[in-house]
XYZ file of C-alpha atoms in Angstrom:
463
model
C -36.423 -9.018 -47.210
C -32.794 -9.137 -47.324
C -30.380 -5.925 -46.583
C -29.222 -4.632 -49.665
C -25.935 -2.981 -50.548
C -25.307 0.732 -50.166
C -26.771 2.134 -53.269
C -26.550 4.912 -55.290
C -29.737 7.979 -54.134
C -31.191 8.775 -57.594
C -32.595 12.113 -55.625
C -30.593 13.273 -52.786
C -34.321 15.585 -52.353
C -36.971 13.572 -49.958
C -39.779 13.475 -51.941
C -42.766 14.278 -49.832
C -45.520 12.036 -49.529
C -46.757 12.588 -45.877
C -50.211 12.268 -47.135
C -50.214 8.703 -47.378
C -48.791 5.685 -45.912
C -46.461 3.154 -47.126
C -47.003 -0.333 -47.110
C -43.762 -2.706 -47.562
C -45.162 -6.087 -49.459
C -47.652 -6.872 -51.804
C -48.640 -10.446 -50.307
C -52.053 -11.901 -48.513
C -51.280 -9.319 -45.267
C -49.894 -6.244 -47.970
C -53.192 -6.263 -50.186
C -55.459 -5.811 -47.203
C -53.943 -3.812 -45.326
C -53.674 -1.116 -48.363
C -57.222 -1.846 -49.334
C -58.772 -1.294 -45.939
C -56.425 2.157 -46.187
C -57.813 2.911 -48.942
C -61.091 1.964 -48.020
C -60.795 4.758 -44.910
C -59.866 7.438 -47.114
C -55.945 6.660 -46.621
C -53.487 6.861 -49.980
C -50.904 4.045 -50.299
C -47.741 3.400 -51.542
C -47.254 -0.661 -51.851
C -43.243 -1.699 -52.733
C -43.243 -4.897 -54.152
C -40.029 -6.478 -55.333
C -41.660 -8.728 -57.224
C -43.474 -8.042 -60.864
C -46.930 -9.902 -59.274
C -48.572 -9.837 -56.497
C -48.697 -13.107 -53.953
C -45.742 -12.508 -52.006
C -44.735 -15.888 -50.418
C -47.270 -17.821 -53.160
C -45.650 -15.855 -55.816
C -43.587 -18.063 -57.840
C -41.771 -15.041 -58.798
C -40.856 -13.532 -56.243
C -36.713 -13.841 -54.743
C -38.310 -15.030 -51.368
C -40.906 -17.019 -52.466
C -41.226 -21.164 -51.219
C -43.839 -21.828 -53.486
C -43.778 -24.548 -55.866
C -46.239 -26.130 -58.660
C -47.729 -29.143 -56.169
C -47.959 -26.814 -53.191
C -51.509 -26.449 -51.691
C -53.346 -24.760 -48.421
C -53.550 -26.542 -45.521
C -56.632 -24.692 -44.505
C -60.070 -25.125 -46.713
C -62.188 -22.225 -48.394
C -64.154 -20.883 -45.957
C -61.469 -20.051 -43.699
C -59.232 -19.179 -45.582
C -60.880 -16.195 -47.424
C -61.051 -12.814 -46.916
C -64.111 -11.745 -44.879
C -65.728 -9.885 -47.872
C -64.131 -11.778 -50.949
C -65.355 -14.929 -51.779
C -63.394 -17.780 -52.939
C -65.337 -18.819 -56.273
C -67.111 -22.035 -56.153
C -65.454 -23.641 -58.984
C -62.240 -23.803 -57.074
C -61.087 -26.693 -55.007
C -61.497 -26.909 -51.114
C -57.718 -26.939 -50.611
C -56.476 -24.309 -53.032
C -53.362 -25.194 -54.810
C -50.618 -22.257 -56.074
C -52.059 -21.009 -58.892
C -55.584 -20.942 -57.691
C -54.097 -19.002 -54.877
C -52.529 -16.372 -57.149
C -55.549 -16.250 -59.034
C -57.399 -15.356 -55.781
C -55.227 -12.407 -54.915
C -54.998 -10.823 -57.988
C -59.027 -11.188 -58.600
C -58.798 -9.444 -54.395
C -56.377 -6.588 -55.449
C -57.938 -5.811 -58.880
C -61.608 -5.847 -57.624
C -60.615 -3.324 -54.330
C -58.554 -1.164 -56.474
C -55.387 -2.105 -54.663
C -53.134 -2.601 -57.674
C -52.688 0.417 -59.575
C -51.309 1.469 -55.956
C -48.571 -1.083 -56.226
C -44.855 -0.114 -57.017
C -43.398 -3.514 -58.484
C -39.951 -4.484 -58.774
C -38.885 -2.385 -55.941
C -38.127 -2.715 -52.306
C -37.892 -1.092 -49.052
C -33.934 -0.425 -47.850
C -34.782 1.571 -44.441
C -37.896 2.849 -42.916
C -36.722 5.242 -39.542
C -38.504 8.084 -37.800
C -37.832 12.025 -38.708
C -36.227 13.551 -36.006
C -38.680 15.686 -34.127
C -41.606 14.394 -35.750
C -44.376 11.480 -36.433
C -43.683 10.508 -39.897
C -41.082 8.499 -41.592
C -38.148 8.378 -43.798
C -38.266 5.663 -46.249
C -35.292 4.932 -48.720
C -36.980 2.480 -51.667
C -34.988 0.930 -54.202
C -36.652 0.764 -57.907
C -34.703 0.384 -60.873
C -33.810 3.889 -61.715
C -31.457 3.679 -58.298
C -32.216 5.201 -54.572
C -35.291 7.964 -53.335
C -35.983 9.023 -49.870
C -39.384 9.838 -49.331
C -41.298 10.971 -46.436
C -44.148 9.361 -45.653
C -47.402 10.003 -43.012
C -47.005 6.145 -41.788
C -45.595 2.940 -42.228
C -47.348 -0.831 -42.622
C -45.101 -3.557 -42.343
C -46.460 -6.582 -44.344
C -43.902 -8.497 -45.707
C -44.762 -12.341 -43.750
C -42.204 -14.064 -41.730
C -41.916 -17.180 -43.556
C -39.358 -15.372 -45.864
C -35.403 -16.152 -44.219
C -34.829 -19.762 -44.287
C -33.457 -21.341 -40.616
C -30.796 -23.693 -41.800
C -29.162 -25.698 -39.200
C -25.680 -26.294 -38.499
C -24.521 -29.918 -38.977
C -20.533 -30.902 -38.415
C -19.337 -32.572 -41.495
C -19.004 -32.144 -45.304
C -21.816 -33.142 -47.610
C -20.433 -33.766 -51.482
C -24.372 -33.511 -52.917
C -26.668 -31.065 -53.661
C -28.162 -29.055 -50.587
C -31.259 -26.599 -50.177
C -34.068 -25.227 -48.036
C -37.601 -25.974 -48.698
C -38.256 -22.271 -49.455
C -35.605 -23.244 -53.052
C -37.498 -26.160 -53.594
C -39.363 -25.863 -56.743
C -40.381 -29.087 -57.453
C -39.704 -32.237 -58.113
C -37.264 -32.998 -61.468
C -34.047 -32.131 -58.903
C -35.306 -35.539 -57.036
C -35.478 -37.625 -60.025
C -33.629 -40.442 -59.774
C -31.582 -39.331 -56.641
C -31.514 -40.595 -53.102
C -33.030 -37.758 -51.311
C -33.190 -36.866 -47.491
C -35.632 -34.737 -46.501
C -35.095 -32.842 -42.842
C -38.086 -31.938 -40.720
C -41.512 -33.450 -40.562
C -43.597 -30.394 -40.775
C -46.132 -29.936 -43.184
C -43.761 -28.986 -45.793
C -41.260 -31.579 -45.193
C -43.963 -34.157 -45.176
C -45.340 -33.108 -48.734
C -41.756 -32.905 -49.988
C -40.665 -36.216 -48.764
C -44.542 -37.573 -50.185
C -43.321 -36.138 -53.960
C -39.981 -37.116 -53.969
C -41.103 -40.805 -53.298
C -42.702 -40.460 -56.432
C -39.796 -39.975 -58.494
C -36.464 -39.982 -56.495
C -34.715 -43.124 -56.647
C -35.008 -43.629 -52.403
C -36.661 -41.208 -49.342
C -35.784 -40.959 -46.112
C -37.244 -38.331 -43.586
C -35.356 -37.119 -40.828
C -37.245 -36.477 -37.931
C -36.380 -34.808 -34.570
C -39.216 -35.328 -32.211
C -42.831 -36.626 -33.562
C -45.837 -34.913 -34.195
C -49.458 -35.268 -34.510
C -50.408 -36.201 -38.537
C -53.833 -34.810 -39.364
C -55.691 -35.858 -42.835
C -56.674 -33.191 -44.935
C -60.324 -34.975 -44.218
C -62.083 -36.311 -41.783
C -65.397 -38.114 -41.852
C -65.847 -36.765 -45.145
C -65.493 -32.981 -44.280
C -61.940 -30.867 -44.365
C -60.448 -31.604 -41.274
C -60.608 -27.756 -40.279
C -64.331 -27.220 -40.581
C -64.488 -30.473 -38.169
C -61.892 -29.205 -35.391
C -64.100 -25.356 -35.804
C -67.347 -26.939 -35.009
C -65.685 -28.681 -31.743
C -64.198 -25.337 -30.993
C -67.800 -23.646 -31.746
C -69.418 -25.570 -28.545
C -66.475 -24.145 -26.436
C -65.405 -27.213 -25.081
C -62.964 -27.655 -22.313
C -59.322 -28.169 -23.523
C -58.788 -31.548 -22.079
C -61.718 -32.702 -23.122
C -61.134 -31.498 -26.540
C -58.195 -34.011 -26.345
C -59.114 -36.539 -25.145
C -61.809 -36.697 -28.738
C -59.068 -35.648 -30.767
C -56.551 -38.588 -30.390
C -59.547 -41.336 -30.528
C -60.814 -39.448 -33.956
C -57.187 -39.209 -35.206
C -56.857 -42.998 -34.556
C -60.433 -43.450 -36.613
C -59.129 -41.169 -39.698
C -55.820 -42.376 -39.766
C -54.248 -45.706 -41.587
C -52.778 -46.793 -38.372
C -50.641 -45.830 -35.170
C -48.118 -43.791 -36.233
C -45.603 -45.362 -33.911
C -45.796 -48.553 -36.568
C -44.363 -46.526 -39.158
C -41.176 -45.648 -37.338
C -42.051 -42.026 -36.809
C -41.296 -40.707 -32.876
C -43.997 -40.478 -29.923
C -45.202 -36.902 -29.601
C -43.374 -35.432 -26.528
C -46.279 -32.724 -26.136
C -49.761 -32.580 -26.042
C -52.311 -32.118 -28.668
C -53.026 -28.528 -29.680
C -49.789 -27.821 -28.331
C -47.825 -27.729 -31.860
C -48.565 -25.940 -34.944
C -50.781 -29.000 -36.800
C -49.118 -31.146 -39.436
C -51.622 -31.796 -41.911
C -50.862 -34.345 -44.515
C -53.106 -37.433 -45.676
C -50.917 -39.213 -47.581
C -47.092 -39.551 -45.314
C -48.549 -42.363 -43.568
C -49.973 -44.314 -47.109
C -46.391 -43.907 -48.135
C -44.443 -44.939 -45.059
C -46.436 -48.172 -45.106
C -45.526 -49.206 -48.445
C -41.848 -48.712 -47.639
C -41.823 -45.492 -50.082
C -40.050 -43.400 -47.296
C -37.853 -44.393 -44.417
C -37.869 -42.573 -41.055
C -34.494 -41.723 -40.033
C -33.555 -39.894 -36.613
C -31.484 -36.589 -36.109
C -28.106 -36.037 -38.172
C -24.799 -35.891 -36.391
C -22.730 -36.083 -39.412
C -22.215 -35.294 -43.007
C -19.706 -38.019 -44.448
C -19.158 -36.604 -47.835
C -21.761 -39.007 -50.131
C -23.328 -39.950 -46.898
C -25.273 -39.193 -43.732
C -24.581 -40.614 -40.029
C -27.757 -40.341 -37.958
C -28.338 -40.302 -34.110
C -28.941 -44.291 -34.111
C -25.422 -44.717 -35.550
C -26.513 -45.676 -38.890
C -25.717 -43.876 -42.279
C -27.079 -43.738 -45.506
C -26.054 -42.574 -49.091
C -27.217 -39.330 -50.337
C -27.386 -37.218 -53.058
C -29.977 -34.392 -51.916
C -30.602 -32.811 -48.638
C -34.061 -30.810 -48.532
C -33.706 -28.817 -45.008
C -37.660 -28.709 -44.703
C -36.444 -26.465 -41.081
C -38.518 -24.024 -41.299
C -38.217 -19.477 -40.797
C -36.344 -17.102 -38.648
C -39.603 -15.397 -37.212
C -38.144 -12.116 -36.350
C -35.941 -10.299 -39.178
C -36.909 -6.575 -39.679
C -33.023 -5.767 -41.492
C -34.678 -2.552 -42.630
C -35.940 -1.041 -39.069
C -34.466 -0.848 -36.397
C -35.508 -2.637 -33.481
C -36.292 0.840 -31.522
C -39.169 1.724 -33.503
C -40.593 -1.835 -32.743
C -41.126 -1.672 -29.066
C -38.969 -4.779 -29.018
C -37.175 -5.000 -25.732
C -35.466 -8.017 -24.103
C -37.657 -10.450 -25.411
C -37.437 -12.945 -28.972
C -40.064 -10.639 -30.918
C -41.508 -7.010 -30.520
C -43.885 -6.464 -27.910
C -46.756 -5.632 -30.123
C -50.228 -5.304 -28.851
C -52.102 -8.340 -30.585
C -48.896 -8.913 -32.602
C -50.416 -6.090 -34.775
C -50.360 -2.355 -33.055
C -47.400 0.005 -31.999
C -48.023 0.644 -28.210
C -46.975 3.872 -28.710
C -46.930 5.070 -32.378
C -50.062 5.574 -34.163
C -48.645 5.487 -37.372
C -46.643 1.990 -37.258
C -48.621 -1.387 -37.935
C -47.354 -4.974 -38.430
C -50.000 -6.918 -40.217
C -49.911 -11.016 -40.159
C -47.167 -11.229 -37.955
C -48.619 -14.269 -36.327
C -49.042 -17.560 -36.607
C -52.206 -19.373 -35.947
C -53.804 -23.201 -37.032
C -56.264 -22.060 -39.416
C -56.016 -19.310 -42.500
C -54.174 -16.625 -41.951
C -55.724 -14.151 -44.371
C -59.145 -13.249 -42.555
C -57.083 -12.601 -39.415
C -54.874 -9.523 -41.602
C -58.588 -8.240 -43.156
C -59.392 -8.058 -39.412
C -56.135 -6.401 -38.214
C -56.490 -4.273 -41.258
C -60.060 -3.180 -40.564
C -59.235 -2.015 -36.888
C -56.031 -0.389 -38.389
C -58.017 1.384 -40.796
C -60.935 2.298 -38.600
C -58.286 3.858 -36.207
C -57.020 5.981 -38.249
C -60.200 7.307 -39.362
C -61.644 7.787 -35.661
C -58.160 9.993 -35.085
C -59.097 12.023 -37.760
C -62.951 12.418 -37.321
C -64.154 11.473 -33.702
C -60.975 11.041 -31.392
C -62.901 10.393 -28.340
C -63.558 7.184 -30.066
C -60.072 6.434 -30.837
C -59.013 7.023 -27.517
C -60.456 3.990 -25.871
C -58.618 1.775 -28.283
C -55.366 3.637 -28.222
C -55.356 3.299 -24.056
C -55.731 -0.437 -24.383
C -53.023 -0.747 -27.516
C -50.323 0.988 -25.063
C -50.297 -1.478 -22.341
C -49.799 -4.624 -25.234
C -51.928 -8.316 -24.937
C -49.346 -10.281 -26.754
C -47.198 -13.641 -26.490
C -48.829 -15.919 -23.547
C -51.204 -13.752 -22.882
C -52.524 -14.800 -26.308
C -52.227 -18.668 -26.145
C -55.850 -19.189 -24.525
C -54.700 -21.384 -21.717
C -52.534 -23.603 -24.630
C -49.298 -24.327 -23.263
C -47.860 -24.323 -26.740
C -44.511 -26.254 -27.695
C -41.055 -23.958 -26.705
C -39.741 -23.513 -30.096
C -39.083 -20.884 -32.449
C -41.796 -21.170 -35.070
C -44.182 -20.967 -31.523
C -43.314 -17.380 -30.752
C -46.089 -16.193 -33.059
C -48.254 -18.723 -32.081
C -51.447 -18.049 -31.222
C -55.413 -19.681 -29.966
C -56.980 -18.497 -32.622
C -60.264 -18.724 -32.001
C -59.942 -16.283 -29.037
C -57.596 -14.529 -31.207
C -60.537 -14.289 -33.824
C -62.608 -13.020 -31.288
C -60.725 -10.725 -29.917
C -60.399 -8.759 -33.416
C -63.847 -8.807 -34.448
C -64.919 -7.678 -30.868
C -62.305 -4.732 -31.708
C -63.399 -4.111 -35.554
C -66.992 -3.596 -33.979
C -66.191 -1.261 -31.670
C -64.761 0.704 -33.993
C -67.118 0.506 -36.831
C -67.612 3.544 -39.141
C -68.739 4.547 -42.257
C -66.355 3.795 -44.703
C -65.299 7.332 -47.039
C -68.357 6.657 -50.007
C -69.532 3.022 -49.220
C -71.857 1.510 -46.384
C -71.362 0.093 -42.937
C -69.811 -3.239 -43.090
């Protein structure tokens, strides 16, 4: 969510609507989080600037990096919410518009969308001086309101403001992040470098072999290439049964790079792509099946780190160059822009992100979530439904049995968060790492909270 320019206030009045809470984005962490509000007896307002739902998987949304091809890295059953079902008829690895078919079946079924303000966005969310609740200027198309609301849910993702790097030179072709890629027609033809070998650079640089005229992928340091499948199964449900049997890390490793060899078309190192300089389960996975298939028929070239843009063509760290005519900067997301809070209200001190307990809980406010800020290496969406349920449960218990909330609020002001989160994973030093989490303690952790604060939810049954 970008900063906006000083508008004009449509109503210089602050409309009061301290009986509810507002929830900034409509996405996969926006939709639960207002339907487990809702679900507790809590009213919503949802700003969307988009016309749809989907946030990130919306195709029409300004921030979107979804594109036609795209698909889930994570199967079905772990990447549903925990009380929607995916619907059988859809594939294991859902693909974009299976995905937006998914959340708007979730946020039509739950009630969630009629709550929904579309086309609109939040410009500044800040505390009222002397009191709990907050001031919240939204933009919709008639101009500019202030409104006061009882509490504030920040949902809007982090994989929203492209990290584009900084490379001396000119470049006399086209340029763009992966999050403006849209698919594959800009390739045609064209001699295309694609930089980064993360999951989405490796499906980018996969299509544009397909059509562009020559690949090459530029890779900084190597990584570990899962298949989407593995013995038959999706690769996730494998590595969650090994985790199931709570198996010692090392050991865990030392299966993982002998099944990796078995499931894989051959050493990586053959196909000119860098040794790994860290260990496994120590980076974010890369999950691709076919980057290897297409590196071995000479479909894609590996290329090292840029140095140099050279007008129509590209000097790399090895001292070679190459003619190009589009560079893909597949670089990944700044992982903490909040340009519509200040930093204050975040408990965010010294450190890269806010201190957070669980990434998720305000040690101190009890009226300021962040849901799905984190990063884990399976689906994201159960772990908001479970943020969402204790966030919703804990607002309830304030209301109706306080003794209750009390335990969790003691534990939510002295914050778990950052390393204390990894589960003994020594995870890679990088930006797109300070989210990252073990996320099968993670998991537990949540549902071990959601328990203990299990209520009736206002006219339905115990979940």
């Amino acid at each position: 969510m970008e900063t906006l320019l000083e508008p004009t206030v449509a109503n210089t009045a602050c409309e009061d609507r301290s009986d509810r809470y507002c929830v900034i984005g409509a996405g996969a962490a926006g939709l639960t989080a207002a339907k487990n509000l809702l679900e507790y007896g809590i009213a919503v307002d949802v700003i969307e600037r988009a016309s749809d739902v989907g946030g990130t998987w919306n195709p029409g949304c300004p921030t979107s990096a979804a594109y036609p091809s795209i698909h889930l890295i994570t199967s079905k059953p772990f990447i549903r919410y925990t009380d929607f079902p995916i619907p059988d008829d859809y594939p294991t690895y859902l693909g974009q518009r299976h995905i937006m078919s998914y959340l708007r079946s979730y946020a039509a079924h739950f009630g969630v969308r009629e709550h929904i303000e579309f086309d609109s966005s939040v410009e500044s969310a800040d505390r009222v001086d002397g009191g709990p609740d907050w001031i919240v200027r939204v933009r919709t198309a008639d101009g500019v309101s202030e409104r006061r609301y009882g509490g504030l849910v920040i949902a809007n993702g982090h994989n929203w403001s492209p990290r584009r790097p900084e490379i001396p030179g000119v470049f006399h072709g086209l340029t763009m992040h992966s999050a403006d890629y849209k698919g594959q027609d800009v390739l045609r033809g064209k001699r295309v470098l694609v930089v980064g070998a993360g999951t989405s650079g490796c499906d980018i640089a996969v299509e544009s072999s397909q059509s562009a005229a020559q690949t090459f992928l530029s890779v900084r340091r190597g990584n570990y290439i899962w298949p989407k499948y593995m013995f038959g199964i999706p690769t996730d449900a494998y590595y969650e049964l090994i985790l199931k049997f709570r198996m010692p890390r090392p050991l865990v490793r030392a299966m993982g790079k002998p099944l990796l060899r078995l499931n894989s078309p051959g050493n990586p190192l053959r196909f000119g792509l860098p040794r790994p300089e860290h260990k496994l389960l120590e980076e974010h996975f890369v999950m691709n099946s076919t980057l290897l298939y297409h590196l071995g028929h000479g479909e894609i070239g590996v290329k090292p780190d840029i140095v140099e843009l050279c007008g129509d063509r590209v000097r790399f760290a090895d001292g070679s160059t190459e003619q190009v005519d589009v560079i893909v900067y597949a670089t990944g997301y700044r992982q903490a822009e909040f340009p519509f809070i200040d930093r204050k209200h975040l408990n965010w001190s010294d450190g890269p992100i806010p201190e957070l307990h669980l990434h998720a809980f305000h040690p101190e406010y009890d009226n300021l979530f962040v849901i799905g800020y984190v990063q884990i290496s399976t689906g994201t969406w159960p772990i908001m439904d479970y943020q969402s349920q204790i966030m919703g449960r804990y607002l309830y218990l304030l209301k109706t049995d306080p003794r209750r909330a009390a335990r969790f609020r003691a534990a939510k002001a002295n914050p778990v968060h950052g390393p204390e989160l990894n589960g003994g994973i020594d995870f890679y030093r990088s930006e797109r790492h300070w989210l990252q989490v073990e996320h099968v303690s993670y998991r537990k952790r949540l549902r071990k909270l959601a328990k203990q604060l299990a209520v009736t939810p206002v006219g339905s049954t115990p979940r």
